[in-house]
Coordinates of C-alpha atoms in Angstrom, one line a residue:
Chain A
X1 CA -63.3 175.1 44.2
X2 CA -64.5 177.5 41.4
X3 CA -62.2 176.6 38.7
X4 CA -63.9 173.7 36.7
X5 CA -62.1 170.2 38.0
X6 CA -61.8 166.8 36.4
X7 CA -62.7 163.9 38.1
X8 CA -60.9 160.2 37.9
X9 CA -61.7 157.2 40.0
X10 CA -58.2 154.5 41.1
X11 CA -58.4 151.8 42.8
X12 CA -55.6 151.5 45.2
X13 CA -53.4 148.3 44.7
X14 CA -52.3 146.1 47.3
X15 CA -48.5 147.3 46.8
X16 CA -49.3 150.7 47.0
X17 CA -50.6 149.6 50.6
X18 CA -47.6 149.6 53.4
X19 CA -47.5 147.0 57.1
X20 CA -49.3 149.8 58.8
X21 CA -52.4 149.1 56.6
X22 CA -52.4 152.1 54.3
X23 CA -51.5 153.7 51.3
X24 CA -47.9 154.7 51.4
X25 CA -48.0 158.2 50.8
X26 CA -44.9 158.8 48.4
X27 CA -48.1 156.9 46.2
X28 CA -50.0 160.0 46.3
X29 CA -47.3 161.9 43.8
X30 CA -48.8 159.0 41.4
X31 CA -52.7 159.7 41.7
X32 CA -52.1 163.5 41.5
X33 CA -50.0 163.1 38.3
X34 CA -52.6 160.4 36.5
X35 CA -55.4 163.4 37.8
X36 CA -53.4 166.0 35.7
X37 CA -52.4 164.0 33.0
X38 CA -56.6 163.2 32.7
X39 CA -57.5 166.2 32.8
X40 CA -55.4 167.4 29.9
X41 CA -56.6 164.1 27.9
X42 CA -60.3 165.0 28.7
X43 CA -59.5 168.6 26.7
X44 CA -57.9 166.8 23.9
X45 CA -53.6 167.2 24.5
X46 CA -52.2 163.8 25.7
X47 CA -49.3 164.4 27.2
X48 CA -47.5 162.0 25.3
X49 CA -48.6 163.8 22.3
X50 CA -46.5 167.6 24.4
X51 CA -43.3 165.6 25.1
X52 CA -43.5 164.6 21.3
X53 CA -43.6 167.8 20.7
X54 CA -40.5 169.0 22.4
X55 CA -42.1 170.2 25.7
X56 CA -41.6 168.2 29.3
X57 CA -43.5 170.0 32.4
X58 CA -41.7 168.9 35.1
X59 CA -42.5 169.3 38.6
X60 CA -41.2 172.2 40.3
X61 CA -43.1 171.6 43.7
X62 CA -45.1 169.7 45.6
X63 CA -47.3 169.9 48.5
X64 CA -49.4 167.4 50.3
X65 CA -51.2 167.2 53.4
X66 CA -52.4 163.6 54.7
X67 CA -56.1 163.6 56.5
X68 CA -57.4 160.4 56.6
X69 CA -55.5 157.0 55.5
X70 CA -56.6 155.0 52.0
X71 CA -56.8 151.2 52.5
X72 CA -56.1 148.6 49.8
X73 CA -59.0 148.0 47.5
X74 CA -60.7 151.4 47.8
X75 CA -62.1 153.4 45.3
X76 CA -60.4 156.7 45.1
X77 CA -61.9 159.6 42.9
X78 CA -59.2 162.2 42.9
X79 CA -60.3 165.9 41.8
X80 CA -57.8 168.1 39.7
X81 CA -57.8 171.7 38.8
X82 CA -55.9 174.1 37.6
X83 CA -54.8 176.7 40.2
X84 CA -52.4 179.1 38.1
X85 CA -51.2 179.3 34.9
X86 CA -48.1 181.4 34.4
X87 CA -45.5 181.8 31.2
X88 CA -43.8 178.9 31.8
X89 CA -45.8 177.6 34.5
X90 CA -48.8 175.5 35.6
X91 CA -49.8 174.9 38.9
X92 CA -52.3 172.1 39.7
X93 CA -54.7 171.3 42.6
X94 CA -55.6 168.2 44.0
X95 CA -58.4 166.2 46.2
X96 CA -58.6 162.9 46.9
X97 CA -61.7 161.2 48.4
X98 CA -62.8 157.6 49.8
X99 CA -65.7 157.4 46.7
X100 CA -67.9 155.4 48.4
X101 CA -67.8 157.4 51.9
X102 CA -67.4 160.5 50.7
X103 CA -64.2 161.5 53.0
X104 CA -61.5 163.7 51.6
X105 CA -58.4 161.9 52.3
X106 CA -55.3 164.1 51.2
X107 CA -55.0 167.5 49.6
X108 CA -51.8 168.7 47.9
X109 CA -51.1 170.5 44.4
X110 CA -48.0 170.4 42.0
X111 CA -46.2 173.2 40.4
X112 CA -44.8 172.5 37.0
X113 CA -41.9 174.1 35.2
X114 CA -42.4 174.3 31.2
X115 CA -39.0 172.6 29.7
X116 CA -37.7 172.5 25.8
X117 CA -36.9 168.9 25.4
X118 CA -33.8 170.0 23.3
X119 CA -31.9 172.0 25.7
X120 CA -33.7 171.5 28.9
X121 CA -34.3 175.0 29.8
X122 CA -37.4 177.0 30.5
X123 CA -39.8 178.0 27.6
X124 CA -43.4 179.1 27.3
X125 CA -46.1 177.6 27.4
X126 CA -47.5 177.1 24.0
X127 CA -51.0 179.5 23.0
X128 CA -52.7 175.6 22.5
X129 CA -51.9 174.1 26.0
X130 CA -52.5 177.2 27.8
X131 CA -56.0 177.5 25.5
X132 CA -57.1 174.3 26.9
X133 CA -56.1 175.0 30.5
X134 CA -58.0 177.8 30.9
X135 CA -56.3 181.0 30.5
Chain B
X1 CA -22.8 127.8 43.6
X2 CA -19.5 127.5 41.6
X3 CA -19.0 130.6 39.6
X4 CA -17.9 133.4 41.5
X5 CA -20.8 135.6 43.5
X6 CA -21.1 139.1 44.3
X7 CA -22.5 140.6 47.2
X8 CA -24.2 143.2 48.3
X9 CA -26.4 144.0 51.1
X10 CA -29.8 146.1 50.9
X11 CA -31.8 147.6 53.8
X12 CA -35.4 146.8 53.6
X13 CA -37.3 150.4 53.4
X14 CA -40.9 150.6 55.0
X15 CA -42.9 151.8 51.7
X16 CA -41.5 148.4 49.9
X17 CA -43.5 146.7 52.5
X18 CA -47.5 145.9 52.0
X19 CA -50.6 145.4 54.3
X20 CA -49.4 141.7 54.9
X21 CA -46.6 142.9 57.0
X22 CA -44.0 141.6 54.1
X23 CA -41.8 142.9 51.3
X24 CA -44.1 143.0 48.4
X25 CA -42.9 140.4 46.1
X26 CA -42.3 142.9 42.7
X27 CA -39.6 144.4 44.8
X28 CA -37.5 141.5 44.6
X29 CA -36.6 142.6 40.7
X30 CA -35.2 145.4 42.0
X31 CA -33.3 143.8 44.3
X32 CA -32.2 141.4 41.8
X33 CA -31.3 144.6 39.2
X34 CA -29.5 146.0 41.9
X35 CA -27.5 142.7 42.3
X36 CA -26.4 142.8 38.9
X37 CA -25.4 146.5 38.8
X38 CA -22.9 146.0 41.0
X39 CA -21.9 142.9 40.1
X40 CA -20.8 144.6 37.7
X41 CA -19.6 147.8 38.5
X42 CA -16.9 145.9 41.0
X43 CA -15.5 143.6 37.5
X44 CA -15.3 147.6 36.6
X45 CA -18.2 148.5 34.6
X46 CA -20.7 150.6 35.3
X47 CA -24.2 149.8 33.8
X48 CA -24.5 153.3 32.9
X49 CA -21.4 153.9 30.6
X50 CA -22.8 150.4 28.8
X51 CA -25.6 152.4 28.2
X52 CA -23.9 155.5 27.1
X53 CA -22.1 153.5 24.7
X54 CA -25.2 152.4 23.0
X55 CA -25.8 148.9 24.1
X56 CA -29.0 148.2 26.6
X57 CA -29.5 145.8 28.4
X58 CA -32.8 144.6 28.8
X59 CA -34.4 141.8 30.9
X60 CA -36.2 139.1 28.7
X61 CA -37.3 136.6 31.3
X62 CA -37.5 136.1 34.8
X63 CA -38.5 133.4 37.4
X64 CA -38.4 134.2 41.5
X65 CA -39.4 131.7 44.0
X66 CA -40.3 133.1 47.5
X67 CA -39.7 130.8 50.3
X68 CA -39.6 133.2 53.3
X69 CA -40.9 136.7 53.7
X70 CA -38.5 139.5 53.9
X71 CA -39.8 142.2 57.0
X72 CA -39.4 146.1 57.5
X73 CA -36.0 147.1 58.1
X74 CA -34.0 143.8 57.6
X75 CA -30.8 144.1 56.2
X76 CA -31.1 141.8 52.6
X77 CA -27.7 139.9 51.2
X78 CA -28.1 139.1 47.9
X79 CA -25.7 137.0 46.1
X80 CA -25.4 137.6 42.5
X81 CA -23.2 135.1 39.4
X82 CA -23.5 134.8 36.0
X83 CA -25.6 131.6 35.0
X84 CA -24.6 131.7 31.5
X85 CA -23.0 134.0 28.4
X86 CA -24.4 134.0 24.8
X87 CA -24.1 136.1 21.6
X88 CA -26.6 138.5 22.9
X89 CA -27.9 137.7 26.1
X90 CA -26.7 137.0 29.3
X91 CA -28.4 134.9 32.6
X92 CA -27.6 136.1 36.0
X93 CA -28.7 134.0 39.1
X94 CA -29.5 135.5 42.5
X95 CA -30.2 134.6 46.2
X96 CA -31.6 137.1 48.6
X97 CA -30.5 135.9 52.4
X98 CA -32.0 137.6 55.9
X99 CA -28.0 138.6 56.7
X100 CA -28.0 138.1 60.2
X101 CA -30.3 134.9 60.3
X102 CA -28.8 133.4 57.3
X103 CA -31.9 132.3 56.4
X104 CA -32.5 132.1 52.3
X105 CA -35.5 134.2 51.5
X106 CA -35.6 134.3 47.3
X107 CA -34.0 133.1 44.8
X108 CA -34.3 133.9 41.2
X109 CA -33.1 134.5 37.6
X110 CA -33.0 136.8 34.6
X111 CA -32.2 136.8 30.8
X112 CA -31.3 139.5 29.3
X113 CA -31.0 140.5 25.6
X114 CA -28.3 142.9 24.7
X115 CA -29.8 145.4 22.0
X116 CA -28.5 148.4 20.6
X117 CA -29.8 151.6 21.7
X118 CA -29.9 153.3 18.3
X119 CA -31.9 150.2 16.5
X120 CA -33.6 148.5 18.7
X121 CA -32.3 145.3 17.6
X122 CA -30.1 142.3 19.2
X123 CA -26.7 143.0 18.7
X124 CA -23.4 140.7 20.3
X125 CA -22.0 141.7 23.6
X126 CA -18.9 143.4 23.0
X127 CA -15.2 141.5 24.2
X128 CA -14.8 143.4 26.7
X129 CA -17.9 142.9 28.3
X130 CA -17.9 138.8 27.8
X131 CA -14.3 139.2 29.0
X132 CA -15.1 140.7 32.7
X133 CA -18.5 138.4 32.8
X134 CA -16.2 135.7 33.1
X135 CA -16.5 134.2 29.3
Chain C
X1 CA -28.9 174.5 59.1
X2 CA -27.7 175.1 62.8
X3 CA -29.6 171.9 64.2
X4 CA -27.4 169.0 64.1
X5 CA -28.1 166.4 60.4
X6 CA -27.7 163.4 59.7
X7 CA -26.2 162.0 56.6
X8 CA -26.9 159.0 54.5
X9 CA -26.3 158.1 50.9
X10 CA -28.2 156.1 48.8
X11 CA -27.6 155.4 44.8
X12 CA -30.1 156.0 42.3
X13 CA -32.0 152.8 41.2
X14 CA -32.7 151.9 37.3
X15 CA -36.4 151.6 38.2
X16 CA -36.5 155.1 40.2
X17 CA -35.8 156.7 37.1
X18 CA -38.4 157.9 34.3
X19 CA -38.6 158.0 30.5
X20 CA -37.4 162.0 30.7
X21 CA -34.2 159.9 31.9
X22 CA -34.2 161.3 35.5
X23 CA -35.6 160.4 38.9
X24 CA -39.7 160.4 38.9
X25 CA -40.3 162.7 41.7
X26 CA -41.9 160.5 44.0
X27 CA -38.9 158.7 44.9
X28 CA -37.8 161.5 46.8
X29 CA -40.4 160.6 49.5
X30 CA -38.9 157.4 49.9
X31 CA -35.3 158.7 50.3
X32 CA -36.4 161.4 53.1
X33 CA -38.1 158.4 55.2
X34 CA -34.5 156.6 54.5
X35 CA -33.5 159.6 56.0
X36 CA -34.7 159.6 59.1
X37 CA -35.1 156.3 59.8
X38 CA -31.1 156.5 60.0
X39 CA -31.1 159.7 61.6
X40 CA -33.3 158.0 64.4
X41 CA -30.9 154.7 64.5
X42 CA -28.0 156.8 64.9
X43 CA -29.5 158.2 68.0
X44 CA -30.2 154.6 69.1
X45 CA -34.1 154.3 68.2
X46 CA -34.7 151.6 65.5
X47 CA -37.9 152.8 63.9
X48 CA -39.1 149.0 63.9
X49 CA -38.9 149.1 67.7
X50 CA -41.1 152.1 67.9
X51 CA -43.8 150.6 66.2
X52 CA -43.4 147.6 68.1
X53 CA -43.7 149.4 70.9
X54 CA -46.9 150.5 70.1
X55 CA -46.4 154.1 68.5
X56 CA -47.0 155.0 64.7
X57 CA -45.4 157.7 63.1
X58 CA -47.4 158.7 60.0
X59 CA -47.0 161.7 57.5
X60 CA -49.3 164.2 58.0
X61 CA -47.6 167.2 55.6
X62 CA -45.0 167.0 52.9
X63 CA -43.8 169.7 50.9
X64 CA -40.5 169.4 48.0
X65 CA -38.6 171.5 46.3
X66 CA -36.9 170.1 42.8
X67 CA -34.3 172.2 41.6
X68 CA -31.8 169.8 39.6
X69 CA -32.7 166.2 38.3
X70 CA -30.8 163.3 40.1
X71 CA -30.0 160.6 37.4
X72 CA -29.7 156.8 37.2
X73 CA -26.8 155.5 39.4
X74 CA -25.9 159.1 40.9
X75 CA -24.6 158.6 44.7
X76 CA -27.2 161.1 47.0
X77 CA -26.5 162.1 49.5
X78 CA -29.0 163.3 52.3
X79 CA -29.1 165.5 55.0
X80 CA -31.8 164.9 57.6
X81 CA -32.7 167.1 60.7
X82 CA -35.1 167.9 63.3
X83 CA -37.1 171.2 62.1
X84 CA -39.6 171.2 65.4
X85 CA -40.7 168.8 68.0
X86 CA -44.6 169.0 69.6
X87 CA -46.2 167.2 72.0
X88 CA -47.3 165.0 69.3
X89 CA -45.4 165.8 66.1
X90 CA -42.4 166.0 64.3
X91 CA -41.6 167.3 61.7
X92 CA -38.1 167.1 59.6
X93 CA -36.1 168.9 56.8
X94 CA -34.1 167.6 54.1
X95 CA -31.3 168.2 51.3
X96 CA -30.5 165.8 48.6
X97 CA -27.2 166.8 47.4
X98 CA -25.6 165.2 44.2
X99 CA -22.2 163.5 46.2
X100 CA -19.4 164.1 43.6
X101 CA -20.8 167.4 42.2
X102 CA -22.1 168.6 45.5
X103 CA -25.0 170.0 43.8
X104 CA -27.9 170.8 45.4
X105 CA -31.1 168.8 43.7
X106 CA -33.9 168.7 46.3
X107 CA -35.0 170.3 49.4
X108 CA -37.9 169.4 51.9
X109 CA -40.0 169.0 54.5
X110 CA -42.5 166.4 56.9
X111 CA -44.5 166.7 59.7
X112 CA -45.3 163.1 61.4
X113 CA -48.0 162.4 63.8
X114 CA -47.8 160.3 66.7
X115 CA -50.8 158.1 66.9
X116 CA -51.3 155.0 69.0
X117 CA -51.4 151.7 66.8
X118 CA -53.9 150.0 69.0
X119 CA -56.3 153.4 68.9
X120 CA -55.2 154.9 65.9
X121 CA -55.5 157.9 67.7
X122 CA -52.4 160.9 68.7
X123 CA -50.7 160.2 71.3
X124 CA -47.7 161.9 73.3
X125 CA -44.4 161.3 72.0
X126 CA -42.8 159.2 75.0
X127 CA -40.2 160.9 76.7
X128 CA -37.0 159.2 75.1
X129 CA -38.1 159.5 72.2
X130 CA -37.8 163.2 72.5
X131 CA -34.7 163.1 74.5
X132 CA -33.3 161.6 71.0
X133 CA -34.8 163.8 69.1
X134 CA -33.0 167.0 70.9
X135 CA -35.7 168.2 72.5
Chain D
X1 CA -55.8 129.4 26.0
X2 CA -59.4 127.1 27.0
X3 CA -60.0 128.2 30.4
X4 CA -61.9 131.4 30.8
X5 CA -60.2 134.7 31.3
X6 CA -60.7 137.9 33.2
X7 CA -60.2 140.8 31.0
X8 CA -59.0 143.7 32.5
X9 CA -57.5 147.5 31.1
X10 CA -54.7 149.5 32.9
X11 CA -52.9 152.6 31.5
X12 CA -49.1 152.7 31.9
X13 CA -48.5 156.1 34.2
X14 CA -45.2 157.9 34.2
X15 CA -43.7 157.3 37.2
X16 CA -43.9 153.2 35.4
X17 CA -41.1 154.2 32.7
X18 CA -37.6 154.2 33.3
X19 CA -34.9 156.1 31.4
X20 CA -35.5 153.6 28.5
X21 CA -38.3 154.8 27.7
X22 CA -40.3 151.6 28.5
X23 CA -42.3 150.0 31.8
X24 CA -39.9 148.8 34.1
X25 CA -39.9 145.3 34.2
X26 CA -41.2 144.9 37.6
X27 CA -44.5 146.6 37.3
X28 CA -45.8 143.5 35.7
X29 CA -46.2 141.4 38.3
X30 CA -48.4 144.4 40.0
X31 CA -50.4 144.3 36.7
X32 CA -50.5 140.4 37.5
X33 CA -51.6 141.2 40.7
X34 CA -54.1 143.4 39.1
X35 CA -55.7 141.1 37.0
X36 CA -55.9 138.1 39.4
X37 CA -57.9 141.1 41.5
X38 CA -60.5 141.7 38.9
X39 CA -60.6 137.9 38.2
X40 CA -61.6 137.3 41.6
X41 CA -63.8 141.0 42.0
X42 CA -66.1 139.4 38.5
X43 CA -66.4 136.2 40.4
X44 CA -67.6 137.8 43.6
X45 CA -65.0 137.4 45.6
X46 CA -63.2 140.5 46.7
X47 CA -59.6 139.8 48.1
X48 CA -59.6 142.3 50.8
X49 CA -63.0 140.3 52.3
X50 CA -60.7 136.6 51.6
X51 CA -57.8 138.8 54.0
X52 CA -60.5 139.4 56.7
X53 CA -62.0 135.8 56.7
X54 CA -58.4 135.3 57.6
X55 CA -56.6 133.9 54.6
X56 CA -54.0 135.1 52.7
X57 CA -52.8 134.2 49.1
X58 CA -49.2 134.9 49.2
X59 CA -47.3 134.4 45.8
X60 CA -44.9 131.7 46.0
X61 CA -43.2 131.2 42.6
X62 CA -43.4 134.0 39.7
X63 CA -42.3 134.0 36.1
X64 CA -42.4 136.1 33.2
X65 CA -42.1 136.7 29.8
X66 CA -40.9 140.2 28.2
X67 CA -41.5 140.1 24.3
X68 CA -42.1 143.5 23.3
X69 CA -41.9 146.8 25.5
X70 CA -44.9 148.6 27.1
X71 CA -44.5 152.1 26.4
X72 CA -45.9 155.4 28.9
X73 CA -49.5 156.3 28.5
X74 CA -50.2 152.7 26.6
X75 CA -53.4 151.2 27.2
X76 CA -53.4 147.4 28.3
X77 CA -55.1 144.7 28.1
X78 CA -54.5 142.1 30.8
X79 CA -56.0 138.6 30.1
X80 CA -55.9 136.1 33.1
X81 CA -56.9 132.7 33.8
X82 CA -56.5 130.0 36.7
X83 CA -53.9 127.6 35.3
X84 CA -54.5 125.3 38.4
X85 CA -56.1 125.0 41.8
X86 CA -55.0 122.2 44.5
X87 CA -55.7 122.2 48.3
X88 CA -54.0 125.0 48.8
X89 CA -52.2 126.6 46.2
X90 CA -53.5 128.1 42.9
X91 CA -51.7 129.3 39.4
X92 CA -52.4 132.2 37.6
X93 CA -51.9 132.5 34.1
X94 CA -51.2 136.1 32.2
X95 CA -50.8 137.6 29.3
X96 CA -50.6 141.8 28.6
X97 CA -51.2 143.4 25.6
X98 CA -51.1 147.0 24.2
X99 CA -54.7 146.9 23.4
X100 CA -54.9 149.3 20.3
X101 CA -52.2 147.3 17.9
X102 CA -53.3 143.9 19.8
X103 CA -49.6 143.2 19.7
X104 CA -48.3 140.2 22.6
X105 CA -46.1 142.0 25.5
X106 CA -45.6 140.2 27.8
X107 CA -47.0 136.7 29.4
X108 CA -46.2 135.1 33.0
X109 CA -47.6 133.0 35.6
X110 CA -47.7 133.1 39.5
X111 CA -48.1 130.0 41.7
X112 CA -50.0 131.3 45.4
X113 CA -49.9 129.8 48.6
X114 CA -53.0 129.6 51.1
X115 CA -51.5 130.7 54.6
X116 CA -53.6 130.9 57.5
X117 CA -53.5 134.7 58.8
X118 CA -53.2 133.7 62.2
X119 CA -50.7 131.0 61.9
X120 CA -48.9 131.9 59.1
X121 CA -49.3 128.1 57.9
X122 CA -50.4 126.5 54.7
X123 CA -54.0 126.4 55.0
X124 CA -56.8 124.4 52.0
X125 CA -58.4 127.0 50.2
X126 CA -62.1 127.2 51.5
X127 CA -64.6 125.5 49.2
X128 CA -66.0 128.7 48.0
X129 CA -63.5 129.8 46.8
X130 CA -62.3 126.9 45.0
X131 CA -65.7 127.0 43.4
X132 CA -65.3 130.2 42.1
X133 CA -61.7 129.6 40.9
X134 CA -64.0 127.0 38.5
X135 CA -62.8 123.7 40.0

């Protein structure tokens, strides 16, 4: 990865665990989006702060591939980075490793549409956000 | 149970399950929510035009006891009544069954406040929603 | 879709939605395993009795396409069929279709695994299973 | 409240909102869950190691409080305490707050049972662990 990432750590809770012993993986969705929504806090935009401004990025499309199971209790560090960042688009990358061991887990990335609050249709990206992102 | 009961049966789906083999207990409010809804939508109102006309509903309290664990893939009754009608607020009662054991997993009860959606604050049920709660 | 699908309905829980007043996106995860864990009972395989015989079917790739929002208490509707079927793999498409409006609000795909649950390791899917499977 | 508490802070994600605007009411009791974690994590005693010694703490009675709504991205503070141990049950005492404006949200207790993993039966909680539970 050559674009600079941002780092988290989760702990996976036990109801995020299913019977067969692991993370259920519709839980992934969840890590990637607290990754993304990090990394825009670490360069100053909460996205609270772009939905009060009028803006929702919604996800377009996902992707996720599944290597190795998480177990309840680990310590997840998930890795986020921008991959592309188009007029009204932003599309995020995403790793997810066991923290202690070291194993990468799942891989996967997001694609998110840029959305006026107001009418619900497609605008740009504002200068600031994409500034911050990196492009 | 005297007042009258709805009914409605819900399929247990595998990600509600945890490591222990079991539903994991927050899921049981949804099941409970679920109860409600359709308790209501069958006395002819759907929970979503109560919303659209400004009132929300929102649960206050709540109190489950679990007494057998629900698996992967059963097939949940839950029995719904009203417990009580106020100004503002409303008490439903439910019991989740295993349907084709018979066997009473949960039971349970909410409070909820009604508030208006434009305030925030308590406001009365209106008639016609006392009337088809039974009160 | 020329393979033969499977369809199941499901309606749209309070909690499954999001403060942008439509379903969060990992929810649709869960309805696609609802959707084949019907498609595969219609055929006659309960998916409980395939784990209990042994055989875990895990996600190994998932990839979804949103195109419309699905909102609180909206009927689905979901079509489910076989894409491909390996020596140890599956893999399955979907369509989540608005009912009334019969518009068209997700598309997708998984790829299962077949690992032993004593090894944790692949294994072949067992004969019948294909045989339900169409292949 | 005179018995110690476990402090612990979670920030409300997304996918924990619902069309209200505000935390679903069930994520709670998986911030419950949370808290009686860390509780047990400070006190050296990690759940997932009581699971594989071959107990398990299954919550038997819940209930809970809603005063004020949680809100998306809100940080919170979760304070817990042991309301009660016996020979093989214990009660967990809760109460969440958004930690910036220190303002009361929500407050609820969960009663667990001891179950022998094997059995599945009612089983005393081990000494250690009752010391650590502080009684």
């Amino acid at each position: 990865m050559t674009a600079p990432t941002h780092t988290i750590r989760i702990r996976v809770r036990y109801g995020e665990t299913d019977q067969g012993g692991v993370v259920y993986h519709s839980h992934y969705l969840v890590y990637f989006e607290t990754g993304r929504t990090e990394f825009l806090r670490e360069r100053g935009a909460r996205y609270r702060d772009v939905e009060g401004d009028g803006l929702i990025l919604t996800v377009v499309e996902a992707e996720l591939r599944f290597l190795r199971p998480a177990r309840y209790d680990d310590l997840l560090r998930i890795e986020t980075r921008v991959l592309e960042v188009g007029g009204a688009r932003i599309a995020f990358g995403y790793e997810v490793y066991r923290d202690d061991s070291d194993e990468l887990l799942c891989t996967g990335s997001t694609r998110l549409g840029s959305l006026s609050a107001e009418t619900g249709r497609p605008c740009r990206l504002p200068p600031p956000l994409r500034a911050l992102l990196g492009s």
